JSON list of C-alpha atoms in Angstrom, two decimals:
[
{"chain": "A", "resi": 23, "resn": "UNK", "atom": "CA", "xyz": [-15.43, -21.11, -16.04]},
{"chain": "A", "resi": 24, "resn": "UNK", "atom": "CA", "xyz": [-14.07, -24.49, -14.88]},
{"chain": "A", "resi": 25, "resn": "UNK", "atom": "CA", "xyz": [-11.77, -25.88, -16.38]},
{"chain": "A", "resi": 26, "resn": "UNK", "atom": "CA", "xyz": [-11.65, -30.48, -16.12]},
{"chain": "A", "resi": 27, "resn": "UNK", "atom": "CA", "xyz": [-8.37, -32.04, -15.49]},
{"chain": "A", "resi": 28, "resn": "UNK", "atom": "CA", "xyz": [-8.14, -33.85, -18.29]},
{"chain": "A", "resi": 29, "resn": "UNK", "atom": "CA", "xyz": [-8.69, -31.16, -21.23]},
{"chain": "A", "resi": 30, "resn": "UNK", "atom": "CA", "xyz": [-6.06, -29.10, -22.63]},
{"chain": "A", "resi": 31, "resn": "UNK", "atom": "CA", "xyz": [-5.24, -25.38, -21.65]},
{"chain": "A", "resi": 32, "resn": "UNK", "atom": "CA", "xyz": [-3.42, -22.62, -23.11]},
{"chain": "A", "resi": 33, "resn": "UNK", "atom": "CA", "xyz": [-2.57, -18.88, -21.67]},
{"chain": "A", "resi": 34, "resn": "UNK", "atom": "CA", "xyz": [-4.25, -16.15, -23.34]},
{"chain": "A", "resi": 35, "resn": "UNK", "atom": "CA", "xyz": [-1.42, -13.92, -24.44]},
{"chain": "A", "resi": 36, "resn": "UNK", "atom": "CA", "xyz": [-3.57, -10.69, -24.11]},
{"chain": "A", "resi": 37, "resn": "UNK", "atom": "CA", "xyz": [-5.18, -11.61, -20.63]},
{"chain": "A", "resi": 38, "resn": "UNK", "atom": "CA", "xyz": [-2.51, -14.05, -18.48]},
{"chain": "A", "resi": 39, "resn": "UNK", "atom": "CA", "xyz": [-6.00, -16.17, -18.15]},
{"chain": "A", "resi": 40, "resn": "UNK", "atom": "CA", "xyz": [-5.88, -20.11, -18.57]},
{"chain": "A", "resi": 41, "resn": "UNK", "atom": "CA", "xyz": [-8.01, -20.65, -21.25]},
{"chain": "A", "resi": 42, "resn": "UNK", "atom": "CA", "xyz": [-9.09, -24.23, -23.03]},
{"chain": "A", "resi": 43, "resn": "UNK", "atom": "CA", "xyz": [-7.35, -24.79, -26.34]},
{"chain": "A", "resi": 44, "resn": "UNK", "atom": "CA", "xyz": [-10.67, -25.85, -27.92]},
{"chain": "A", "resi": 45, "resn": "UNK", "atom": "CA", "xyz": [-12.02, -22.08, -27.33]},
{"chain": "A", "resi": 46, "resn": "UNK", "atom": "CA", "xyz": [-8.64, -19.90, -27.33]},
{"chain": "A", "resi": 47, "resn": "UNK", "atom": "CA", "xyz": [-9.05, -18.55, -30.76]},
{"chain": "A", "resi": 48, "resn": "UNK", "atom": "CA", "xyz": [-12.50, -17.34, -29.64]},
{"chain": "A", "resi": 49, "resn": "UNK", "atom": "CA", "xyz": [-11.51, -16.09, -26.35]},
{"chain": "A", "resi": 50, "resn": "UNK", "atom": "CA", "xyz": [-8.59, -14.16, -27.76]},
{"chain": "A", "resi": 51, "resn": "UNK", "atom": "CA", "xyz": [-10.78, -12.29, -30.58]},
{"chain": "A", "resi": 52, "resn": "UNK", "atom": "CA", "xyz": [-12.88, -11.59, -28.35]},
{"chain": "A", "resi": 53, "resn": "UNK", "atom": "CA", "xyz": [-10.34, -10.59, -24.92]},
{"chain": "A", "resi": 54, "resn": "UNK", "atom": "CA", "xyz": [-7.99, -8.19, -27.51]},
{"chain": "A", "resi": 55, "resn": "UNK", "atom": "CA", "xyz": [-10.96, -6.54, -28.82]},
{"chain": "A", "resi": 56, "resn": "UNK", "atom": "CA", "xyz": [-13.11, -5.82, -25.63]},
{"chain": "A", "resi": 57, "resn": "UNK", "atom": "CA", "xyz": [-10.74, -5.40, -22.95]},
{"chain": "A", "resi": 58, "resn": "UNK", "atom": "CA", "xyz": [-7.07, -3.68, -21.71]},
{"chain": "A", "resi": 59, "resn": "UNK", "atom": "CA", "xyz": [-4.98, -3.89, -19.38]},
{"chain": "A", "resi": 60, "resn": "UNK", "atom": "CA", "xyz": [-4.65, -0.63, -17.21]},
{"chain": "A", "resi": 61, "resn": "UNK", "atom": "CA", "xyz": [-1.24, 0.82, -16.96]},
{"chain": "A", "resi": 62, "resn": "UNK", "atom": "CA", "xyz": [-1.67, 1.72, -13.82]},
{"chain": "A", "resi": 63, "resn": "UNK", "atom": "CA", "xyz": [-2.93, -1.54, -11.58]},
{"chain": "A", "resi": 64, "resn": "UNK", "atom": "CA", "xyz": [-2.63, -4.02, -14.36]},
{"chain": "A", "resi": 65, "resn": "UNK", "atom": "CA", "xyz": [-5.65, -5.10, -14.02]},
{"chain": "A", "resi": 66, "resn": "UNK", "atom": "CA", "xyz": [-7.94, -6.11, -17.35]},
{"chain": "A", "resi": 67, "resn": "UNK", "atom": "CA", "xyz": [-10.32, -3.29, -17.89]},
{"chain": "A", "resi": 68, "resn": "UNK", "atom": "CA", "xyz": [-13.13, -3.31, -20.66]},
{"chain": "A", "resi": 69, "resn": "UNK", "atom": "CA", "xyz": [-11.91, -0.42, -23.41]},
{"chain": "A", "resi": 70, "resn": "UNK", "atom": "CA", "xyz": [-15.18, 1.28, -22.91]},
{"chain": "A", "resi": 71, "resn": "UNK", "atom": "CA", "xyz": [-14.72, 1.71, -19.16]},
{"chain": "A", "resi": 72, "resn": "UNK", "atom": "CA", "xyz": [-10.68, 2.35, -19.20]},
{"chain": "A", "resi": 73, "resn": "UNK", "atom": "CA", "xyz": [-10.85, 5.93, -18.70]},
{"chain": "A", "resi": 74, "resn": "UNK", "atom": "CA", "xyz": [-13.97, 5.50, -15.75]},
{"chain": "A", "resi": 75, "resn": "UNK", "atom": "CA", "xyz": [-11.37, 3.04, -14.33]},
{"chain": "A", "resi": 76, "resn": "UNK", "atom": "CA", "xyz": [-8.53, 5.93, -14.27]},
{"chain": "A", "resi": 77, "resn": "UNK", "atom": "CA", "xyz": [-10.80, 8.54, -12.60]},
{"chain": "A", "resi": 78, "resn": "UNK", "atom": "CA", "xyz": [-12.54, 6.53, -9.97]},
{"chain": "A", "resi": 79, "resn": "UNK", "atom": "CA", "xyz": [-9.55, 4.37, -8.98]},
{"chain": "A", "resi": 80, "resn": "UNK", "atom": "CA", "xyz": [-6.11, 6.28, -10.19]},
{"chain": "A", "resi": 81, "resn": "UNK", "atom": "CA", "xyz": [-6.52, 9.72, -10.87]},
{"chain": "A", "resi": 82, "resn": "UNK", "atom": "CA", "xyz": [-4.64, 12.20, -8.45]},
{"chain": "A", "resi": 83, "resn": "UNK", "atom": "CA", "xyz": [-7.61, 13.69, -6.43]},
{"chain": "A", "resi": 84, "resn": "UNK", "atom": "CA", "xyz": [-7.28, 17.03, -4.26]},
{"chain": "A", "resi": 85, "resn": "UNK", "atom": "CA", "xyz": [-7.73, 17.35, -0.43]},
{"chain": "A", "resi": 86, "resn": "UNK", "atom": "CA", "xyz": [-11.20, 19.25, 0.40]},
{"chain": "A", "resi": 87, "resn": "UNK", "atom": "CA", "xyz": [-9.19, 20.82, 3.21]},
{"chain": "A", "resi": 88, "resn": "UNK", "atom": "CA", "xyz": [-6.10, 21.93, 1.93]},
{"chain": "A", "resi": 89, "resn": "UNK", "atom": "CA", "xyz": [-6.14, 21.62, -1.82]},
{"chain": "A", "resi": 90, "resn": "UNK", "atom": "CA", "xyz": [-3.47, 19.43, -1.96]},
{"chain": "A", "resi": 91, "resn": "UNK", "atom": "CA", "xyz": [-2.67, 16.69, -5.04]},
{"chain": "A", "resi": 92, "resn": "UNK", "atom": "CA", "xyz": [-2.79, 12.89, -4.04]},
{"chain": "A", "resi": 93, "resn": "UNK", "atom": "CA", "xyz": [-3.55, 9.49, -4.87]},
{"chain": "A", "resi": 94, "resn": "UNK", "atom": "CA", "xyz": [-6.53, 8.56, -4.36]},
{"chain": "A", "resi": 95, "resn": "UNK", "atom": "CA", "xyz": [-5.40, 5.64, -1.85]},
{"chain": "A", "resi": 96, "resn": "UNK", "atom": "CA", "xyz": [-3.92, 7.48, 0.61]},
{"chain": "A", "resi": 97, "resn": "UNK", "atom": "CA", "xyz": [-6.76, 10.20, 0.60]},
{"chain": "A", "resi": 98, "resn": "UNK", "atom": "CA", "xyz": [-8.52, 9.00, 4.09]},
{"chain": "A", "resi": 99, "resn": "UNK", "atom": "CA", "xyz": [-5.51, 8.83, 5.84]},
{"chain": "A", "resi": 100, "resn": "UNK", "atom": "CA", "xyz": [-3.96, 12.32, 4.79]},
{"chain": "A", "resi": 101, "resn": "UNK", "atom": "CA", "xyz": [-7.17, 13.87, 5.84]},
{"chain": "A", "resi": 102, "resn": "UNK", "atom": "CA", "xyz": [-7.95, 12.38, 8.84]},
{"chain": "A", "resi": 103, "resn": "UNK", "atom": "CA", "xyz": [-3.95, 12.52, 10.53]},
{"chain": "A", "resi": 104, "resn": "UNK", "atom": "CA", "xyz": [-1.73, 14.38, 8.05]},
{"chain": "A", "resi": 105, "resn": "UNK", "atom": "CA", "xyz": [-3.77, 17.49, 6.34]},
{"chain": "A", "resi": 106, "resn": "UNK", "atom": "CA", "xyz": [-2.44, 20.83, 8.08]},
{"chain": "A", "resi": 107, "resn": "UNK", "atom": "CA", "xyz": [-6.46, 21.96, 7.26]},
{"chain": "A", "resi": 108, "resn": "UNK", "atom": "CA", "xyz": [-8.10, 18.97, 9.24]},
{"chain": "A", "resi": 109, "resn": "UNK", "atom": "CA", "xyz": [-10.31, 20.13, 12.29]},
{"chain": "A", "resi": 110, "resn": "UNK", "atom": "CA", "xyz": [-8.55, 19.23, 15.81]},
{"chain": "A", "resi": 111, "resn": "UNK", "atom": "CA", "xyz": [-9.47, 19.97, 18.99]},
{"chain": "A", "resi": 112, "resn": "UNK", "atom": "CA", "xyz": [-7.91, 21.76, 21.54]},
{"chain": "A", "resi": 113, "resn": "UNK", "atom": "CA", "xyz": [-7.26, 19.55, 24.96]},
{"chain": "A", "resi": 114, "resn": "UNK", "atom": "CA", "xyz": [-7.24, 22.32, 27.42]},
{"chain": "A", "resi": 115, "resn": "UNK", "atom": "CA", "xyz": [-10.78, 24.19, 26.13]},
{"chain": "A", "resi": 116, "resn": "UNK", "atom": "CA", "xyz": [-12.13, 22.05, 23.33]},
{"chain": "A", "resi": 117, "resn": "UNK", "atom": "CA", "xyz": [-12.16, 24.59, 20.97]},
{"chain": "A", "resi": 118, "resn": "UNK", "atom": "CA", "xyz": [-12.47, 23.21, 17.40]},
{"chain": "A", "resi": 119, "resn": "UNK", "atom": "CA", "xyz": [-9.69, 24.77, 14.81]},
{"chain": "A", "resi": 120, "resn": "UNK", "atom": "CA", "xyz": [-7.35, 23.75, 11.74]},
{"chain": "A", "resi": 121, "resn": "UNK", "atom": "CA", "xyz": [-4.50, 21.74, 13.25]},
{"chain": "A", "resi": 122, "resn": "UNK", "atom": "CA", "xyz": [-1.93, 24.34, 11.84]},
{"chain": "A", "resi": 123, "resn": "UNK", "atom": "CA", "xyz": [-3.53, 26.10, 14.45]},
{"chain": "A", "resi": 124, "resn": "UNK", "atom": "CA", "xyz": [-3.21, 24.04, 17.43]},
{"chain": "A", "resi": 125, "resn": "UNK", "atom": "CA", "xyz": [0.30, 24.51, 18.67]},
{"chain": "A", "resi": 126, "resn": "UNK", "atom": "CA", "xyz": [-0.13, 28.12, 18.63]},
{"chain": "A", "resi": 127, "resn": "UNK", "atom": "CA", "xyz": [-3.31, 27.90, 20.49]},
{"chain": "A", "resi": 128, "resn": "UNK", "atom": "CA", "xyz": [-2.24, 25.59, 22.98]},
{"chain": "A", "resi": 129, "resn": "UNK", "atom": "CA", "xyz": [0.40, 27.56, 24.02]},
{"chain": "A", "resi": 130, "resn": "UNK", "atom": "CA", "xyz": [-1.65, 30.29, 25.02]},
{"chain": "A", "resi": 131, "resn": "UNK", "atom": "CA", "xyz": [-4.49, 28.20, 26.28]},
{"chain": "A", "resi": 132, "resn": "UNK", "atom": "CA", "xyz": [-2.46, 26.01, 28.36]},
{"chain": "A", "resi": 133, "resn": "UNK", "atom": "CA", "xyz": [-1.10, 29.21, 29.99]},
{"chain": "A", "resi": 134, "resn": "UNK", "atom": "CA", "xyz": [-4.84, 29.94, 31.10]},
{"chain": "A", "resi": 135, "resn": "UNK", "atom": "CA", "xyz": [-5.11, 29.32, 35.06]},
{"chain": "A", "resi": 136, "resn": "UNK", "atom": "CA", "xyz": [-7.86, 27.46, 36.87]},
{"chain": "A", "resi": 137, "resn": "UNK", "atom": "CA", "xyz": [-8.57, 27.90, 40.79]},
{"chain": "A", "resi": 138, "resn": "UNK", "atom": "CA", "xyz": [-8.02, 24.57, 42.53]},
{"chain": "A", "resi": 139, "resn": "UNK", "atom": "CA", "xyz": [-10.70, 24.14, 44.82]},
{"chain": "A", "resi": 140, "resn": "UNK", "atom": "CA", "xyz": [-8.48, 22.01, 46.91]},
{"chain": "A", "resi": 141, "resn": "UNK", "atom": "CA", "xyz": [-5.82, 23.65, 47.96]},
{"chain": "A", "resi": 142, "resn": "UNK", "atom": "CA", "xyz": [-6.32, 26.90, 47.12]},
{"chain": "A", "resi": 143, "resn": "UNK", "atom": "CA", "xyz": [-4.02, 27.74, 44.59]},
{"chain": "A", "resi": 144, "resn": "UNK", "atom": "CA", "xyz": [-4.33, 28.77, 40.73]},
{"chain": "A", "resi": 145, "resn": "UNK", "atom": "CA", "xyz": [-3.10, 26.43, 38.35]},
{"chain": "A", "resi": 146, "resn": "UNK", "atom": "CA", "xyz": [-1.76, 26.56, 34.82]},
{"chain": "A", "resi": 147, "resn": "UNK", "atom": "CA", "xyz": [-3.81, 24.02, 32.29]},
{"chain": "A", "resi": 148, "resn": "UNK", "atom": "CA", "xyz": [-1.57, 22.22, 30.50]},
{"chain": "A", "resi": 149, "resn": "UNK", "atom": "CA", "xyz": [-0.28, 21.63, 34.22]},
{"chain": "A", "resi": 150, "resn": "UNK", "atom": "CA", "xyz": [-3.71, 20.73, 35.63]},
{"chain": "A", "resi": 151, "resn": "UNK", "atom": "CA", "xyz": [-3.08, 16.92, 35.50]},
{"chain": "A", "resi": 152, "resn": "UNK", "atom": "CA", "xyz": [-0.25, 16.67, 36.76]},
{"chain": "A", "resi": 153, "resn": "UNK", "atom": "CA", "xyz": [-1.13, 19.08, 39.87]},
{"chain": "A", "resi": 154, "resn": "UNK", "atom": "CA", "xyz": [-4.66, 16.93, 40.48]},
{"chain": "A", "resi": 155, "resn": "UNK", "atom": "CA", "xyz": [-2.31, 13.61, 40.67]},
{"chain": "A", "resi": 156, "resn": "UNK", "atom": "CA", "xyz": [0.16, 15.49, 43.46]},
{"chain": "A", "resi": 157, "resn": "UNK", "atom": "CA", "xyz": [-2.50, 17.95, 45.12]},
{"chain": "A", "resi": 158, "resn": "UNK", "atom": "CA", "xyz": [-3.04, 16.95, 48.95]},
{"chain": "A", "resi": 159, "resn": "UNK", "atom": "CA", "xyz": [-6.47, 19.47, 49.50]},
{"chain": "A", "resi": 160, "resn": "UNK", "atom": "CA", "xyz": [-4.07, 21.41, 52.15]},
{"chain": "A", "resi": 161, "resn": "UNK", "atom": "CA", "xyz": [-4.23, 24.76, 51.98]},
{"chain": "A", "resi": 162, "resn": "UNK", "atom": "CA", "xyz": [-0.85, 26.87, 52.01]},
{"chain": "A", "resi": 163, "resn": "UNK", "atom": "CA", "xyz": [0.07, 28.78, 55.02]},
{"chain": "A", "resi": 164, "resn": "UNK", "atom": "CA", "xyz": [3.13, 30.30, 54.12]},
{"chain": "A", "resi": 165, "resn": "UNK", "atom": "CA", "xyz": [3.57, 33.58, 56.30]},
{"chain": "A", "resi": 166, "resn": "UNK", "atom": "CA", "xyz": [3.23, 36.62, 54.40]},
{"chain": "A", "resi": 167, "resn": "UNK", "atom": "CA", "xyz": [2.26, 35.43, 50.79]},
{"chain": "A", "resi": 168, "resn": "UNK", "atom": "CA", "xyz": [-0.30, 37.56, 48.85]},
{"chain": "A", "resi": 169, "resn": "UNK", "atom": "CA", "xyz": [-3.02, 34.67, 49.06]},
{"chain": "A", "resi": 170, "resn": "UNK", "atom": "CA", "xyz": [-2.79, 35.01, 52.99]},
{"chain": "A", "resi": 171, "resn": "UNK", "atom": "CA", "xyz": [-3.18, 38.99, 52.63]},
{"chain": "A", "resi": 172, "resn": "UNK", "atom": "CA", "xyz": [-6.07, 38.41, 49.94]},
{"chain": "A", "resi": 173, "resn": "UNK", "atom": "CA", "xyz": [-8.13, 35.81, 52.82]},
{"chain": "A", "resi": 174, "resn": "UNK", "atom": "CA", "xyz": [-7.10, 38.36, 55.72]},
{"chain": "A", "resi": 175, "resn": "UNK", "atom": "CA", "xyz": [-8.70, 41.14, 53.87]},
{"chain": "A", "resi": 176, "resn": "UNK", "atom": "CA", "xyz": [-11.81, 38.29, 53.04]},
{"chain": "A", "resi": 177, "resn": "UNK", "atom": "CA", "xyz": [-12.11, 37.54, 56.98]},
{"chain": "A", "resi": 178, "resn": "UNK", "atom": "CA", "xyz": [-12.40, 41.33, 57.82]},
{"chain": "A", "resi": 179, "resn": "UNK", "atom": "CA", "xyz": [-15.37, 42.36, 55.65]},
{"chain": "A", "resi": 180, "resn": "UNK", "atom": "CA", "xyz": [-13.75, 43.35, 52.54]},
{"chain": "A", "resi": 181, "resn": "UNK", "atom": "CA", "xyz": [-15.28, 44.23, 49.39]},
{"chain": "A", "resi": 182, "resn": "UNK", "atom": "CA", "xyz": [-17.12, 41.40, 48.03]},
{"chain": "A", "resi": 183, "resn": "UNK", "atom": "CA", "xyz": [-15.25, 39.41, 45.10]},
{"chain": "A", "resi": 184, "resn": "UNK", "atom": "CA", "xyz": [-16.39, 36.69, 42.90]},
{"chain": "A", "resi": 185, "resn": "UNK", "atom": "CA", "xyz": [-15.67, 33.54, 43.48]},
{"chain": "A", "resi": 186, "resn": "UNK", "atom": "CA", "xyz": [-12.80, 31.69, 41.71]},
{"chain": "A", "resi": 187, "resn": "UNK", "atom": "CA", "xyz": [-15.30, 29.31, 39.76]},
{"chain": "A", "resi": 188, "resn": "UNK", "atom": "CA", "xyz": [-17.27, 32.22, 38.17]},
{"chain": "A", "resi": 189, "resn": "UNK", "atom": "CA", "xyz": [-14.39, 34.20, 37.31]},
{"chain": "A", "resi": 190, "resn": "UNK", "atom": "CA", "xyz": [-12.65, 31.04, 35.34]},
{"chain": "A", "resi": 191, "resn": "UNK", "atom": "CA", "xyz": [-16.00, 30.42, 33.38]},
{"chain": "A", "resi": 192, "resn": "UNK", "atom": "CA", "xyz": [-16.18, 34.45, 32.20]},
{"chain": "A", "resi": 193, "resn": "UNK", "atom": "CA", "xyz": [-12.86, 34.59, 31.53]},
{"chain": "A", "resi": 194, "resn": "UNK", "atom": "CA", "xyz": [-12.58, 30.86, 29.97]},
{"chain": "A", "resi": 195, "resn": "UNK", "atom": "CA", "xyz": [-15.60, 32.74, 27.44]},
{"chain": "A", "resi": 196, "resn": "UNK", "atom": "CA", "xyz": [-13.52, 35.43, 26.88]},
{"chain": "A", "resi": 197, "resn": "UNK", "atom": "CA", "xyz": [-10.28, 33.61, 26.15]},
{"chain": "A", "resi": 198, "resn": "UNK", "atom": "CA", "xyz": [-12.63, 31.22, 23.68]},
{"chain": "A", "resi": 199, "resn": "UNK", "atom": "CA", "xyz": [-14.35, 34.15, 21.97]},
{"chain": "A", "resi": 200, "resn": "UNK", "atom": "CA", "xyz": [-10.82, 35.81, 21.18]},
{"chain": "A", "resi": 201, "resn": "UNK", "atom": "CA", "xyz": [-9.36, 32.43, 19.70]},
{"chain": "A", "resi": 202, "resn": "UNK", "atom": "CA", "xyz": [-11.91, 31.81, 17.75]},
{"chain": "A", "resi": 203, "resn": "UNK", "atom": "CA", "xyz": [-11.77, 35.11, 16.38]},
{"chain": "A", "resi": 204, "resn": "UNK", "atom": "CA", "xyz": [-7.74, 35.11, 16.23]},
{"chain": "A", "resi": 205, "resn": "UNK", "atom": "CA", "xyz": [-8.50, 31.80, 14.44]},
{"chain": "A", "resi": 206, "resn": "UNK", "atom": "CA", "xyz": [-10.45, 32.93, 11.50]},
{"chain": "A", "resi": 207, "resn": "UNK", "atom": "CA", "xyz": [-8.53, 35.96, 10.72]},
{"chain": "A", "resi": 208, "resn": "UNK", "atom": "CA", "xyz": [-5.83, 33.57, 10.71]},
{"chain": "A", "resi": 209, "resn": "UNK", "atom": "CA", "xyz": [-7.17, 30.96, 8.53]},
{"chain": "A", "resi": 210, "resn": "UNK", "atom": "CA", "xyz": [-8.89, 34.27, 6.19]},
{"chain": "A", "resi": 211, "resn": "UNK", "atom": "CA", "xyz": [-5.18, 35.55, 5.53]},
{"chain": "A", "resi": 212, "resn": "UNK", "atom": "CA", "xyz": [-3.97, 32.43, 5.21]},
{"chain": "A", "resi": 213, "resn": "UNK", "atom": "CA", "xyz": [-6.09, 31.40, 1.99]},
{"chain": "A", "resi": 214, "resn": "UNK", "atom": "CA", "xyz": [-5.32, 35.14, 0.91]},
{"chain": "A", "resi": 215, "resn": "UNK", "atom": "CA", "xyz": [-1.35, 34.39, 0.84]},
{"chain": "A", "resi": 216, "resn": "UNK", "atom": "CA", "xyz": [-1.68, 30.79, -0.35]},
{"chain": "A", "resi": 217, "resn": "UNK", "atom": "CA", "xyz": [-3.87, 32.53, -3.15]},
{"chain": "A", "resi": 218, "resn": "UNK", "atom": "CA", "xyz": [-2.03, 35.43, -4.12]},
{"chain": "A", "resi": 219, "resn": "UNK", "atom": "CA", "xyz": [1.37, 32.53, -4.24]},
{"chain": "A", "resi": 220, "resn": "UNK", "atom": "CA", "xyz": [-0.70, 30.58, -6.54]},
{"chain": "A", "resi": 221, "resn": "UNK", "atom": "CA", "xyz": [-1.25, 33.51, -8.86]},
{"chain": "A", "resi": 222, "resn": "UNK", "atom": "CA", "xyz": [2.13, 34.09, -9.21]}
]
């Protein structure tokens, strides 16, 4: 409603709104008996739809994830970077699991070794990077090292092994398979000691 320049105004004493004086006794009769202002935001609500207002926009809601009490507001953010429940991906195998998880996981993951193709030599994960950026394709020849006694006994017709490659994928299954299974029993006793703490 648009108020002209030239015609008196008061403040409605219920609702902070600029009102004309000619209709302030209407307004007010009106504005006291239809709406209120929520405690919360302190925003004008209608009386009807106070309490709606408090659920959908105030009302402490709990984390899907971890069960946890919060406001509403800050919801999004606590699930998506600060829930301990939220579903995080490991860097080294890409193995989905609760980021209370991760730590734990990535310190046995980024143990795992993978053959370097390049020079030869098994390397750590988490160290992978780092060995790609320095790794000059030349093969060691250090005299007497068990890699030179593993490619004499290759040269003179030993038994036939698999290659690096295919060993890293069965074993990368493997070392998946277990985590994901170390993961669940995890996350299964977890819920059973939050639980039983709750009870008490």
């Amino acid at each position: 409603m648009e108020i002209s320049s030239d015609q008196t105004t008061n403040i409605c004493s219920h609702c902070d709104r600029v009102i004309p004086s000619a209709n302030i006794d209407l307004h007010y009769a009106h504005c006291s008996r239809n709406l209120e202002r929520c405690k919360t935001c302190g925003d004008m609500v209608p009386r009807k739809h106070a309490g709606e207002h408090y659920l959908t926009t105030h009302a402490p809601v709990a984390c899907s994830f971890c069960s946890e009490t919060m406001d509403r507001e800050i919801l999004a953010v606590h699930k998506g970077e600060n829930c301990p429940q939220r579903i995080v991906t490991c860097e080294y195998c890409e193995f989905p699991l609760p980021a209370i998880d991760l730590f734990e996981h990535q310190e046995v993951c980024g143990n795992r070794t993978e053959y370097c193709p390049l020079c030869g030599k098994y390397v750590r994960l988490r160290e992978r990077s780092d060995h790609e950026s320095r790794c000059n394709g030349v093969i060691g020849n250090i005299a007497g090292t068990s890699s030179d006694a593993r490619a004499t006994e290759r040269e003179q017709g030993g038994g036939r092994r698999r290659q690096p490659h295919e060993l890293s994928r069965r074993s990368i299954l493997f070392t998946i398979a277990i985590t994901g299974i170390a993961v669940l029993l995890g996350s299964l006793l977890f819920q059973r000691k939050t639980e039983s703490n709750q009870v008490h």
